[in-house]
Coordinates of C-alpha atoms in Angstrom, one line a residue:
X30 CA -63.0 -42.8 0.2
X31 CA -60.6 -40.0 0.9
X32 CA -58.8 -40.6 -2.4
X33 CA -62.1 -40.8 -4.4
X34 CA -63.3 -37.5 -2.9
X35 CA -60.1 -35.7 -3.9
X36 CA -60.3 -37.1 -7.4
X37 CA -64.0 -36.1 -7.7
X38 CA -63.4 -32.5 -6.6
X39 CA -60.4 -32.3 -9.0
X40 CA -62.6 -33.4 -11.9
X41 CA -65.3 -30.9 -11.0
X42 CA -62.9 -28.0 -10.8
X43 CA -61.2 -29.0 -14.0
X44 CA -64.5 -29.1 -15.8
X45 CA -65.5 -25.7 -14.3
X46 CA -62.2 -24.2 -15.5
X47 CA -62.6 -25.6 -19.1
X48 CA -66.2 -24.2 -19.4
X49 CA -66.8 -20.9 -21.3
X50 CA -68.7 -18.4 -19.1
X51 CA -70.8 -15.4 -20.1
X52 CA -70.0 -13.2 -18.4
X53 CA -66.3 -14.4 -17.9
X54 CA -65.3 -16.7 -15.1
X55 CA -65.8 -15.0 -11.7
X56 CA -62.9 -14.5 -9.4
X57 CA -64.7 -16.3 -6.6
X58 CA -64.4 -19.5 -8.4
X59 CA -60.7 -19.0 -8.8
X60 CA -60.5 -18.4 -5.1
X61 CA -62.3 -21.7 -4.5
X62 CA -59.8 -23.4 -6.8
X63 CA -57.0 -21.9 -4.8
X64 CA -58.5 -23.0 -1.5
X65 CA -58.9 -26.6 -2.9
X66 CA -55.3 -26.7 -4.0
X67 CA -54.2 -25.5 -0.6
X68 CA -56.3 -28.2 1.1
X69 CA -54.8 -30.9 -1.0
X70 CA -51.3 -29.6 -0.5
X71 CA -51.8 -29.5 3.2
X72 CA -53.2 -33.0 3.2
X73 CA -50.1 -34.2 1.3
X74 CA -47.7 -32.5 3.6
X75 CA -49.3 -34.0 6.8
X76 CA -47.6 -36.8 8.6
X77 CA -49.9 -39.8 8.8
X78 CA -49.8 -42.8 11.1
X79 CA -49.9 -45.3 9.5
X80 CA -48.0 -43.6 6.6
X81 CA -49.8 -41.9 3.8
X82 CA -51.5 -44.3 1.4
X83 CA -50.1 -44.4 -2.1
X84 CA -53.6 -43.8 -3.6
X85 CA -53.5 -40.3 -2.2
X86 CA -50.5 -39.5 -4.2
X87 CA -52.8 -39.8 -7.2
X88 CA -54.8 -36.9 -5.7
X89 CA -51.6 -34.9 -5.8
X90 CA -51.2 -35.8 -9.5
X91 CA -54.8 -34.6 -10.1
X92 CA -53.9 -31.4 -8.3
X93 CA -51.1 -30.8 -10.7
X94 CA -53.5 -31.3 -13.5
X95 CA -55.6 -28.5 -12.1
X96 CA -52.5 -26.3 -12.2
X97 CA -52.0 -27.0 -15.8
X98 CA -55.7 -26.5 -16.6
X99 CA -55.8 -23.2 -14.8
X100 CA -52.8 -21.9 -16.6
X101 CA -54.3 -23.0 -20.0
X102 CA -57.6 -21.3 -19.3
X103 CA -58.5 -18.1 -21.2
X104 CA -59.0 -15.3 -18.8
X105 CA -60.3 -11.7 -19.2
X106 CA -58.1 -9.8 -18.6
X107 CA -55.3 -12.1 -19.7
X108 CA -53.5 -14.2 -17.1
X109 CA -50.1 -12.7 -17.7
X110 CA -51.4 -9.3 -16.6
X111 CA -52.8 -10.5 -13.3
X112 CA -50.1 -10.9 -10.6
X113 CA -52.5 -12.0 -7.9
X114 CA -54.1 -14.6 -10.1
X115 CA -50.8 -16.2 -11.1
X116 CA -49.7 -16.3 -7.5
X117 CA -53.0 -18.0 -6.5
X118 CA -52.5 -20.7 -9.2
X119 CA -48.8 -21.3 -8.7
X120 CA -48.6 -20.7 -4.9
X121 CA -49.8 -24.2 -3.9
X122 CA -47.3 -25.7 -6.4
X123 CA -44.5 -24.0 -4.7
X124 CA -45.8 -25.0 -1.2
X125 CA -45.2 -28.6 -2.2
X126 CA -41.5 -27.9 -2.1
X127 CA -41.7 -28.4 1.7
X128 CA -42.6 -32.0 1.3
X129 CA -39.6 -34.3 1.6
X130 CA -41.1 -37.4 -0.2
X131 CA -39.1 -37.9 -3.4
X132 CA -42.0 -39.2 -5.5
X133 CA -44.1 -36.1 -4.8
X134 CA -41.2 -33.8 -5.5
X135 CA -40.4 -35.7 -8.7
X136 CA -44.0 -35.2 -10.0
X137 CA -43.9 -31.6 -8.9
X138 CA -40.8 -30.9 -11.0
X139 CA -42.3 -32.8 -13.9
X140 CA -45.3 -30.5 -13.6
X141 CA -43.0 -27.5 -13.7
X142 CA -41.4 -28.8 -16.9
X143 CA -44.8 -29.3 -18.5
X144 CA -45.9 -25.8 -17.5
X145 CA -42.8 -24.4 -19.1
X146 CA -43.4 -26.2 -22.3
X147 CA -47.1 -25.3 -22.5
X148 CA -47.4 -22.0 -20.7
X149 CA -43.9 -20.6 -20.3
X150 CA -44.7 -17.5 -22.4
X151 CA -47.4 -16.5 -20.0
X152 CA -45.4 -16.7 -16.8
X153 CA -44.7 -13.0 -16.5
X154 CA -45.1 -12.5 -12.8
X155 CA -45.0 -16.3 -12.0
X156 CA -41.3 -16.7 -12.7
X157 CA -40.2 -16.2 -9.0
X158 CA -42.5 -19.1 -8.1
X159 CA -41.3 -21.3 -10.9
X160 CA -37.6 -20.5 -10.2
X161 CA -38.3 -21.1 -6.5
X162 CA -39.6 -24.6 -7.1
X163 CA -36.6 -25.4 -9.3
X164 CA -34.1 -23.9 -6.8
X165 CA -35.7 -25.8 -3.9
X166 CA -34.1 -29.0 -5.0
X167 CA -31.6 -30.1 -2.4
X168 CA -28.6 -32.4 -2.6
X169 CA -30.1 -34.9 -0.1
X170 CA -33.1 -35.6 -2.3
X171 CA -31.3 -37.7 -4.9
X172 CA -29.7 -37.4 -8.3
X173 CA -33.0 -37.9 -10.2
X174 CA -34.6 -34.9 -8.7
X175 CA -31.5 -32.8 -9.4
X176 CA -31.5 -34.0 -13.1
X177 CA -35.2 -33.2 -13.5
X178 CA -34.9 -29.8 -11.9
X179 CA -31.8 -28.9 -14.0
X180 CA -33.7 -29.9 -17.2
X181 CA -36.3 -27.3 -16.4
X182 CA -33.6 -24.7 -15.6
X183 CA -31.8 -25.3 -18.9
X184 CA -35.1 -24.7 -20.7
X185 CA -35.6 -21.4 -18.8
X186 CA -32.2 -20.1 -19.8
X187 CA -32.2 -21.3 -23.4
X188 CA -35.8 -20.5 -24.3
X189 CA -37.3 -18.0 -21.9
X190 CA -34.5 -15.7 -20.7
X191 CA -35.4 -12.9 -23.2
X192 CA -39.0 -12.7 -21.9
X193 CA -38.3 -13.0 -18.2
X194 CA -38.9 -9.5 -16.6
X195 CA -35.5 -8.0 -15.8
X196 CA -36.3 -7.7 -12.1
X197 CA -36.3 -11.5 -11.9
X198 CA -33.0 -12.1 -13.6
X199 CA -31.1 -12.1 -10.3
X200 CA -33.3 -15.0 -9.1
X201 CA -32.3 -16.9 -12.3
X202 CA -28.6 -16.3 -11.6
X203 CA -28.9 -17.5 -8.0
X204 CA -30.8 -20.7 -9.0
X205 CA -28.2 -21.5 -11.6
X206 CA -25.4 -21.0 -9.0
X207 CA -27.2 -23.4 -6.6
X208 CA -27.0 -26.2 -9.2
X209 CA -23.4 -25.4 -9.7
X210 CA -22.7 -25.9 -6.0
X211 CA -24.5 -29.3 -5.7
X212 CA -22.0 -32.1 -5.4
X213 CA -24.0 -35.1 -6.8
X214 CA -23.5 -34.5 -10.5
X215 CA -20.2 -33.0 -11.7
X216 CA -21.5 -32.5 -15.2
X217 CA -24.5 -30.5 -14.0
X218 CA -22.1 -28.2 -12.0
X219 CA -19.9 -27.7 -15.0
X220 CA -22.9 -27.1 -17.3
X221 CA -24.3 -24.6 -14.8
X222 CA -21.1 -22.6 -15.0
X223 CA -21.6 -22.6 -18.8
X224 CA -25.1 -21.3 -18.3
X225 CA -23.8 -18.4 -16.1
X226 CA -21.5 -17.5 -19.0
X227 CA -24.5 -17.5 -21.4
X228 CA -26.4 -15.3 -18.9
X229 CA -23.5 -12.8 -18.8
X230 CA -23.5 -12.7 -22.6
X231 CA -27.2 -12.0 -22.5
X232 CA -26.7 -9.2 -20.0
X233 CA -24.1 -7.6 -22.3
X234 CA -26.1 -7.9 -25.5
X235 CA -29.3 -6.5 -23.9
X236 CA -27.5 -4.0 -21.6
X237 CA -29.5 -1.0 -22.7
X238 CA -32.9 -2.6 -22.3
X239 CA -32.1 -4.2 -19.0
X240 CA -30.6 -1.0 -17.6
X241 CA -33.6 1.0 -18.5
X242 CA -36.1 -1.5 -17.2
X243 CA -34.4 -1.9 -13.9
X244 CA -34.0 1.8 -13.4
X245 CA -37.7 2.3 -14.2
X246 CA -39.0 -0.3 -11.8
X247 CA -36.7 0.5 -8.9
X248 CA -38.0 2.9 -6.2
X249 CA -36.0 5.6 -4.5
X250 CA -35.8 3.6 -1.3
X251 CA -34.5 0.5 -3.1
X252 CA -31.9 2.6 -4.9
X253 CA -30.6 4.1 -1.7
X254 CA -30.5 0.7 0.0
X255 CA -28.7 -0.9 -3.0
X256 CA -26.0 1.9 -3.0
X257 CA -25.2 1.2 -6.7
X258 CA -27.0 1.1 -10.1
X259 CA -29.4 -1.8 -10.4
X260 CA -27.6 -3.0 -13.6
X261 CA -24.3 -3.1 -11.7
X262 CA -26.0 -5.0 -8.8
X263 CA -27.0 -7.6 -11.3
X264 CA -23.4 -8.1 -12.5
X265 CA -22.2 -8.1 -8.8
X266 CA -24.6 -11.0 -8.1
X267 CA -23.1 -12.9 -11.0
X268 CA -19.6 -12.2 -10.0
X269 CA -20.2 -13.1 -6.3
X270 CA -21.9 -16.4 -7.3
X271 CA -19.0 -17.3 -9.6
X272 CA -16.6 -16.4 -6.7
X273 CA -18.3 -19.0 -4.5
X274 CA -17.9 -21.6 -7.2
X275 CA -14.2 -20.8 -7.4
X276 CA -13.7 -22.3 -4.0
X277 CA -15.7 -25.5 -4.5
X278 CA -14.2 -28.7 -3.3
X279 CA -14.0 -30.2 -6.8
X280 CA -10.9 -29.1 -8.8
X281 CA -12.8 -29.2 -12.2
X282 CA -15.5 -26.9 -10.9
X283 CA -13.0 -24.5 -9.4
X284 CA -11.0 -24.3 -12.6
X285 CA -14.1 -23.7 -14.8
X286 CA -15.6 -21.2 -12.5
X287 CA -12.3 -19.3 -12.2
X288 CA -11.8 -19.1 -16.0
X289 CA -15.5 -18.0 -16.4
X290 CA -15.2 -15.3 -13.7
X291 CA -12.1 -13.6 -15.0
X292 CA -13.2 -13.9 -18.6
X293 CA -16.5 -12.3 -17.7
X294 CA -14.8 -9.5 -15.8
X295 CA -12.4 -9.0 -18.7
X296 CA -15.0 -9.0 -21.4
X297 CA -17.9 -7.1 -19.7
X298 CA -16.3 -5.3 -16.7
X299 CA -16.2 -2.1 -18.7
X300 CA -20.0 -1.8 -18.3
X301 CA -19.7 -1.2 -14.6
X302 CA -19.5 2.3 -13.1
X303 CA -16.3 3.3 -11.4
X304 CA -17.8 3.2 -7.9
X305 CA -19.0 -0.3 -8.5
X306 CA -15.4 -1.5 -9.2
X307 CA -14.6 -0.8 -5.6
X308 CA -17.2 -3.5 -4.6
X309 CA -15.7 -5.8 -7.2
X310 CA -12.3 -5.5 -5.6
X311 CA -13.4 -5.9 -2.0
X312 CA -16.4 -8.2 -2.3
X313 CA -15.2 -10.5 -5.1
X314 CA -11.5 -10.5 -6.0
X315 CA -9.7 -10.1 -2.7
X316 CA -12.1 -12.4 -0.8
X317 CA -11.4 -15.0 -3.5
X318 CA -7.6 -14.6 -3.0
X319 CA -8.0 -14.9 0.8
X320 CA -10.2 -18.0 0.6
X321 CA -8.1 -19.7 -1.9
X322 CA -4.9 -19.1 0.0
X323 CA -6.5 -20.3 3.3
X324 CA -7.9 -23.5 1.7
X325 CA -4.7 -24.1 -0.2
X326 CA -2.5 -23.9 3.0
X327 CA -4.8 -26.3 4.9
X328 CA -5.2 -28.9 2.0
X329 CA -3.9 -32.4 2.5
X330 CA -0.6 -33.4 0.8
X331 CA -1.4 -37.1 1.1
X332 CA -2.6 -39.0 -1.9
X333 CA -6.3 -40.0 -1.4
X334 CA -6.7 -43.2 -3.4
X335 CA -10.4 -43.5 -2.3
X336 CA -11.2 -40.0 -3.6
X337 CA -9.5 -40.6 -6.9
X338 CA -11.1 -44.0 -7.5
X339 CA -10.1 -45.5 -10.8
X340 CA -9.3 -42.2 -12.4
X341 CA -5.7 -41.9 -13.6
X342 CA -4.3 -38.6 -12.3
X343 CA -1.0 -37.1 -13.2
X344 CA 1.5 -37.0 -10.3
X345 CA 1.4 -33.2 -10.3
X346 CA -2.3 -33.3 -9.3
X347 CA -2.6 -36.4 -7.2
X348 CA -3.1 -34.6 -3.9
X349 CA -5.6 -32.0 -2.7
X350 CA -2.7 -29.6 -2.0
X351 CA -1.4 -29.8 -5.6
X352 CA -5.0 -29.3 -6.9
X353 CA -5.5 -26.3 -4.8
X354 CA -2.1 -25.0 -6.0
X355 CA -3.5 -24.9 -9.5
X356 CA -6.5 -22.9 -8.2
X357 CA -4.2 -20.5 -6.4
X358 CA -2.2 -19.9 -9.6
X359 CA -5.4 -19.3 -11.6
X360 CA -6.8 -16.9 -9.1
X361 CA -3.7 -14.8 -8.6
X362 CA -3.1 -14.6 -12.3
X363 CA -6.7 -13.5 -13.0
X364 CA -6.6 -10.8 -10.4
X365 CA -3.2 -9.5 -11.6
X366 CA -4.5 -9.5 -15.2
X367 CA -7.6 -7.5 -14.0
X368 CA -5.4 -4.9 -12.4
X369 CA -3.4 -4.6 -15.6
X370 CA -6.3 -4.3 -18.0
X371 CA -8.6 -2.2 -15.8
X372 CA -6.0 0.0 -14.2
X373 CA -7.3 3.2 -15.9
X374 CA -10.6 2.5 -14.2
X375 CA -9.2 1.3 -10.8
X376 CA -6.6 3.9 -10.2
X377 CA -9.0 6.9 -9.6
X378 CA -10.7 4.8 -6.8
X379 CA -9.9 6.4 -3.5
X380 CA -8.4 3.2 -1.8
X381 CA -6.5 2.0 -4.9
X382 CA -3.2 2.3 -3.1
X383 CA -4.5 -0.1 -0.4
X384 CA -5.7 -2.5 -3.0
X385 CA -2.4 -2.3 -4.8
X386 CA -0.5 -3.0 -1.6
X387 CA -2.7 -5.9 -0.8
X388 CA -2.2 -7.5 -4.2
X389 CA 1.5 -7.1 -3.7
X390 CA 1.2 -8.9 -0.4
X391 CA -0.5 -11.8 -2.0
X392 CA 2.1 -11.9 -4.7
X393 CA 4.9 -11.9 -2.1
X394 CA 3.4 -14.6 0.0
X395 CA 2.7 -16.8 -3.0
X396 CA 6.3 -16.2 -4.4
X397 CA 7.7 -17.4 -1.0
X398 CA 5.5 -20.4 -1.0
X399 CA 7.3 -23.7 -0.9
X400 CA 5.3 -25.0 -3.8
X401 CA 7.4 -24.4 -7.0
X402 CA 4.3 -24.0 -9.2
X403 CA 2.7 -21.3 -7.1
X404 CA 6.0 -19.4 -6.5
X405 CA 6.9 -19.3 -10.2
X406 CA 3.3 -18.3 -11.1
X407 CA 3.4 -15.5 -8.5
X408 CA 6.5 -14.0 -10.2
X409 CA 4.7 -14.2 -13.6
X410 CA 1.8 -12.3 -12.0
X411 CA 4.3 -9.8 -10.7
X412 CA 5.5 -9.3 -14.3
X413 CA 1.9 -8.9 -15.5
X414 CA 1.3 -5.9 -13.3
X415 CA 4.7 -4.4 -14.2
X416 CA 3.9 -4.3 -17.9
X417 CA 1.7 -1.2 -17.4
X418 CA 2.7 1.9 -19.3
X419 CA 2.3 5.2 -17.6
X420 CA 1.6 7.1 -20.8
X421 CA -0.7 4.7 -22.5
X422 CA -4.0 6.2 -23.6
X423 CA -5.9 2.9 -23.7
X424 CA -9.5 2.0 -23.9
X425 CA -11.0 -1.0 -22.2
X426 CA -10.8 -4.1 -24.3
X427 CA -14.5 -4.1 -24.9
X428 CA -14.3 -0.7 -26.7
X429 CA -15.6 1.4 -23.9
X430 CA -13.7 4.6 -23.0
X431 CA -11.8 5.2 -19.8
X432 CA -13.8 6.6 -16.9
X433 CA -11.2 9.3 -16.2
X434 CA -12.5 12.8 -17.3
X435 CA -10.3 14.7 -19.8
X436 CA -8.2 17.6 -18.8
X437 CA -10.3 20.0 -20.9
X438 CA -13.2 19.7 -18.4
X439 CA -11.2 21.5 -15.7
X440 CA -12.9 24.8 -15.0
X441 CA -10.6 27.8 -15.3
X442 CA -11.3 31.2 -13.8
X443 CA -9.2 33.7 -15.8
X444 CA -10.5 36.5 -18.0
X445 CA -7.8 37.0 -20.6
X446 CA -6.6 34.3 -22.9
X447 CA -3.1 34.7 -21.6
X448 CA -4.3 34.2 -18.0
X449 CA -6.3 31.2 -19.1
X450 CA -3.2 29.6 -20.7
X451 CA -1.1 30.3 -17.6
X452 CA -3.8 28.9 -15.3
X453 CA -4.2 25.8 -17.4
X454 CA -0.4 25.2 -17.3
X455 CA -0.4 25.6 -13.5
X456 CA -3.2 23.2 -13.1
X457 CA -1.8 20.6 -15.4
X458 CA 1.6 21.0 -13.8
X459 CA 0.2 20.4 -10.3
X460 CA -1.8 17.5 -11.6
X461 CA 1.3 16.1 -13.3
X462 CA 3.3 16.4 -10.1
X463 CA 0.6 14.7 -8.0
X464 CA 0.3 11.9 -10.6
X465 CA 4.1 11.4 -10.5
X466 CA 4.2 11.3 -6.8
X467 CA 1.3 8.8 -6.7
X468 CA 2.9 6.6 -9.3
X469 CA 6.2 6.7 -7.5
X470 CA 4.6 5.5 -4.2
X471 CA 3.0 2.5 -6.1
X472 CA 6.2 1.5 -7.8
X473 CA 8.3 2.0 -4.6
X474 CA 6.0 -0.5 -2.9
X475 CA 6.6 -2.9 -5.8
X476 CA 10.3 -2.5 -5.5
X477 CA 10.2 -3.4 -1.7
X478 CA 8.1 -6.5 -2.5
X479 CA 10.6 -7.6 -5.2
X480 CA 13.5 -7.0 -2.7
X481 CA 11.7 -9.0 0.0
X482 CA 11.1 -11.9 -2.4
X483 CA 14.6 -11.9 -3.6
X484 CA 16.2 -11.6 -0.2
X485 CA 14.1 -14.3 1.5
X486 CA 14.0 -16.7 -1.5
X487 CA 17.8 -16.7 -1.9
X488 CA 18.7 -16.8 1.7
X489 CA 21.0 -19.7 2.4
X490 CA 19.6 -22.4 4.7
X491 CA 20.6 -22.6 8.4
X492 CA 23.3 -25.1 9.4
X493 CA 20.8 -26.8 11.7
X494 CA 18.6 -27.8 8.8
X495 CA 19.0 -31.2 7.2
X496 CA 19.9 -31.3 3.5
X497 CA 16.8 -33.4 2.8
X498 CA 14.5 -30.8 4.2
X499 CA 16.2 -27.7 2.7
X500 CA 14.2 -25.5 0.3
X501 CA 16.3 -24.5 -2.6
X502 CA 14.7 -22.2 -5.2
X503 CA 14.6 -23.6 -8.7
X504 CA 16.4 -22.1 -11.7
X505 CA 13.2 -21.2 -13.5
X506 CA 12.2 -19.3 -10.3
X507 CA 15.5 -17.4 -10.1
X508 CA 15.4 -16.7 -13.8
X509 CA 11.9 -15.2 -13.5
X510 CA 13.0 -13.2 -10.4
X511 CA 15.8 -11.6 -12.3
X512 CA 13.7 -11.0 -15.4
X513 CA 11.2 -9.2 -13.3
X514 CA 13.6 -6.5 -12.3
X515 CA 14.2 -4.7 -15.7
X516 CA 10.5 -3.7 -16.2
X517 CA 10.4 -2.8 -12.5
X518 CA 13.5 -0.6 -12.9
X519 CA 11.8 1.4 -15.7
X520 CA 9.4 2.6 -13.1
X521 CA 11.8 3.3 -10.2
X522 CA 15.0 4.4 -12.0
X523 CA 14.4 8.1 -11.1
X524 CA 14.6 7.2 -7.4
X525 CA 17.1 4.3 -7.6
X526 CA 20.1 5.2 -5.5
X527 CA 23.4 3.6 -4.5
X528 CA 21.9 2.0 -1.5
X529 CA 19.3 0.3 -3.7
X530 CA 22.1 -1.0 -5.9
X531 CA 23.8 -2.6 -3.0
X532 CA 20.6 -4.4 -2.1
X533 CA 20.1 -5.5 -5.6
X534 CA 23.7 -6.8 -5.7
X535 CA 23.1 -8.9 -2.6
X536 CA 20.1 -10.6 -4.2
X537 CA 22.0 -11.2 -7.5
X538 CA 25.0 -12.7 -5.6
X539 CA 22.8 -15.0 -3.6
X540 CA 20.9 -16.0 -6.7
X541 CA 24.1 -17.0 -8.5
X542 CA 25.2 -19.1 -5.5
X543 CA 22.1 -21.2 -5.6
X544 CA 23.0 -24.7 -6.8
X545 CA 20.9 -26.9 -9.0
X546 CA 19.7 -30.4 -8.2
X547 CA 22.0 -33.2 -9.3
X548 CA 19.2 -34.6 -11.5
X549 CA 19.2 -31.4 -13.6
X550 CA 23.0 -31.2 -14.1
X551 CA 22.9 -32.8 -17.6
X552 CA 20.6 -30.0 -18.8
X553 CA 22.9 -27.1 -17.9
X554 CA 23.7 -25.4 -21.2
X555 CA 26.4 -22.6 -21.1
X556 CA 25.3 -19.4 -22.7
X557 CA 26.2 -15.7 -22.5
X558 CA 23.7 -12.9 -22.6
X559 CA 24.9 -9.3 -23.1
X560 CA 22.9 -6.6 -21.5
X561 CA 23.6 -3.2 -19.9
X562 CA 22.2 0.2 -19.2
X563 CA 23.5 3.7 -18.1
X564 CA 23.3 4.5 -14.4
X565 CA 24.2 7.4 -12.2
X566 CA 27.9 8.1 -11.8
X567 CA 27.8 7.3 -8.1
X568 CA 26.9 3.7 -8.9
X569 CA 29.8 2.9 -11.1
X570 CA 32.2 1.7 -8.3
X571 CA 29.5 -0.7 -7.0
X572 CA 28.9 -2.1 -10.5
X573 CA 32.7 -2.7 -10.9
X574 CA 32.8 -4.4 -7.6
X575 CA 29.9 -6.6 -8.5
X576 CA 31.4 -7.6 -11.8
X577 CA 34.7 -8.5 -10.1
X578 CA 32.9 -10.8 -7.7
X579 CA 31.3 -12.5 -10.7
X580 CA 34.8 -13.0 -12.2
X581 CA 35.9 -14.6 -9.0
X582 CA 32.9 -17.1 -9.2
X583 CA 34.4 -18.5 -12.4
X584 CA 37.6 -19.5 -10.5
X585 CA 36.3 -20.2 -7.0
X586 CA 32.9 -21.8 -6.8
X587 CA 30.6 -19.9 -4.3
X588 CA 29.0 -21.6 -1.4
X589 CA 25.3 -21.6 -0.7
X590 CA 25.1 -22.0 3.1
X591 CA 26.2 -25.4 4.3
X592 CA 25.1 -27.4 1.2
X593 CA 27.9 -29.5 -0.3
X594 CA 27.6 -28.6 -3.9
X595 CA 30.1 -30.0 -6.5
X596 CA 31.5 -27.8 -9.2
X597 CA 30.0 -28.1 -12.6
X598 CA 31.9 -30.6 -14.8
X599 CA 33.6 -32.4 -11.9
X600 CA 30.8 -35.0 -11.9
X601 CA 28.7 -36.6 -14.6
X602 CA 25.0 -37.4 -14.1
X603 CA 23.0 -37.4 -10.9
X604 CA 25.8 -38.7 -8.7
X605 CA 25.5 -36.0 -6.1
X606 CA 22.6 -34.1 -4.5
X607 CA 23.7 -30.5 -5.6
X608 CA 25.7 -29.1 -8.4
X609 CA 26.8 -25.5 -8.9
X610 CA 25.9 -23.6 -12.0
X611 CA 28.5 -23.3 -14.8
X612 CA 29.9 -19.9 -14.0
X613 CA 32.7 -20.0 -16.7
X614 CA 30.7 -18.3 -19.6
X615 CA 29.2 -15.8 -17.1
X616 CA 32.6 -14.9 -15.7
X617 CA 34.2 -14.5 -19.1
X618 CA 31.4 -12.2 -20.1
X619 CA 31.9 -10.3 -16.8
X620 CA 35.6 -9.8 -17.8
X621 CA 34.6 -8.2 -21.1
X622 CA 32.0 -6.0 -19.4
X623 CA 34.7 -4.7 -16.9
X624 CA 37.0 -3.8 -19.8
X625 CA 34.3 -2.2 -21.9
X626 CA 32.7 -0.4 -18.9
X627 CA 36.0 1.1 -17.8
X628 CA 36.8 2.4 -21.3
X629 CA 33.6 4.4 -21.3
X630 CA 33.7 5.5 -17.6
X631 CA 37.4 6.0 -16.9
X632 CA 37.0 9.8 -16.8
X633 CA 34.1 9.9 -14.4
X634 CA 34.8 11.5 -11.1
X635 CA 33.4 8.6 -9.0
X636 CA 35.5 6.1 -10.8
X637 CA 38.7 8.1 -10.2
X638 CA 38.0 8.9 -6.5
X639 CA 37.1 5.3 -5.6
X640 CA 40.3 3.9 -7.3
X641 CA 38.4 1.6 -9.5
X642 CA 41.4 0.9 -11.8
X643 CA 43.7 0.1 -8.9
X644 CA 41.0 -2.3 -7.5
X645 CA 40.7 -4.0 -10.9
X646 CA 44.4 -4.5 -11.3
X647 CA 44.8 -5.8 -7.8
X648 CA 41.9 -8.3 -8.1
X649 CA 43.0 -9.6 -11.5
X650 CA 46.6 -9.9 -10.4
X651 CA 45.5 -12.0 -7.4
X652 CA 43.5 -14.4 -9.6
X653 CA 46.1 -14.7 -12.3
X654 CA 49.2 -15.2 -10.0
X655 CA 47.4 -17.5 -7.6
X656 CA 48.3 -21.2 -7.6
X657 CA 45.9 -22.6 -10.1
X658 CA 45.9 -25.9 -8.2
X659 CA 43.9 -24.1 -5.5
X660 CA 41.1 -23.3 -7.9
X661 CA 38.3 -25.7 -7.4
X662 CA 38.9 -28.6 -9.8
X663 CA 39.7 -27.3 -13.3
X664 CA 36.6 -25.3 -13.8
X665 CA 38.4 -22.0 -13.3
X666 CA 41.1 -22.6 -16.0
X667 CA 39.2 -21.0 -18.9
X668 CA 38.6 -17.9 -16.8
X669 CA 42.3 -17.5 -15.9
X670 CA 43.3 -17.9 -19.5
X671 CA 40.7 -15.2 -20.5
X672 CA 42.1 -12.9 -17.8
X673 CA 45.7 -13.3 -19.1
X674 CA 44.5 -12.7 -22.6
X675 CA 42.6 -9.5 -21.8
X676 CA 44.8 -7.9 -19.2
X677 CA 48.4 -9.0 -20.0

């Protein structure tokens, strides 16, 4: 009887809505329709004992038919202009989201899909309700509901995004992000990230229209509360949601979200105001680095066969820790690239030095990480931020000009043209001095970080550590570490003093002492690379001392802590744990550098006062006249012959 009554009322209301009235349909009838929908919705959401009969579900189906009929009816004025009427029609549909029964939710979402197909172009003010129904799908309601809801969401983005009022675009971004975070369907999560990229492209292509419409509809109180332009707030919502997806538990989602986030910032970040970039740094980028580093450090390093299932995974990605290492590499590289590309916009921000120092801290901690992939990638990120030219007058890669005002806009208060010229020169001189001091502080911090990385990474292990548990930096890491110094030196050379040279020499000596693993010994290929640069006169004695030490390495193999490393060439294949590098070509090149350097610097006062020539003769004589049998194996014989040839 209850089911028959609901169906009868439904048929009556549908017939009433389909009738053409003169005068037009009175709003009281619409109110009656709304009340009837609310009653049916309340009846469906009630808990019955015994449970709700399946026939009553048909009444819900009829109620959804009423929704479709009401939306298809011709109203005067039109439905899309009446916010209250749309809310009355769609409100009961949204209230059904509180019902936990899967079959009812399934029909609700099917109704939404039908509404989009038939009346999507009329949902001007009804989009928050429709998006609310789609976004109310939860992970505990089954995969079928998620698939149906996502089907509607895809239709919204592909067909209706241009006609959605701009003030509802943020709701669309948040609903897409919800489907990205659900963990039932991996493909839906990845497709959701693709939809976010499409939305960002839509924002960029329609930036003028969206910006004007948002500014027009925003009140003064809302603008003060937001503390940033409405268009920038829309981008911030997109960046933050992508940032959340970057720390998802699934590696594929993290990788896709990270690539999308940094590609979006790189491609469209130039649209943001300068003040908004401060929020990007402190609300998106640095929280991302912090969360990734925290989750990476706590990830399991045990292979989870159950989680992997039947999927064949490469050994470099077969544990959660290795998978998070990839995310850490991607995140740090993306932030470093952002600092490089957007530095002209970021530098005028008041707390840029703090942001720069924090980025260097993340680079340092990652470079000293025991994971070889992360540590090497950290040095590459270090190199990324060192490739910045102080004098480059660049535009952002999307063609937008730099946010820094030109010097011509500085107001001068001089009457005569001569005075104006002098005043301009003074202002530009002061500004140049301030910029130079500012730059020097930034690069000095980078030099300290490089020195910390080099000192700690090349520090020999303690004698108490077992050889099996000793961390020894790889040769690619040491190569990247040394290659990082030349571009860094270009920024610090005006303040580089003898004390800094001594610290550099310590790092270089330790790096040369690091052995390679026995398995890699067949791949050691001797090569010589010639490089050199002019330095201050006071540094010449230290450079000679360093080169003489390198010559000695070719005769006497250096030690790296307590590790028992065999000389290169004394063993074949992986017969031992550690093998020293082949220092012979390096030492021979050092001999030539000593000769050439002394020829060009013999008249310098520092070379004469520090008795460099006497030191060279004494050290060479000791090596040549020493008993060659004491040289470790026969590795030093070519060096001794080279010494005799060049000096005797």
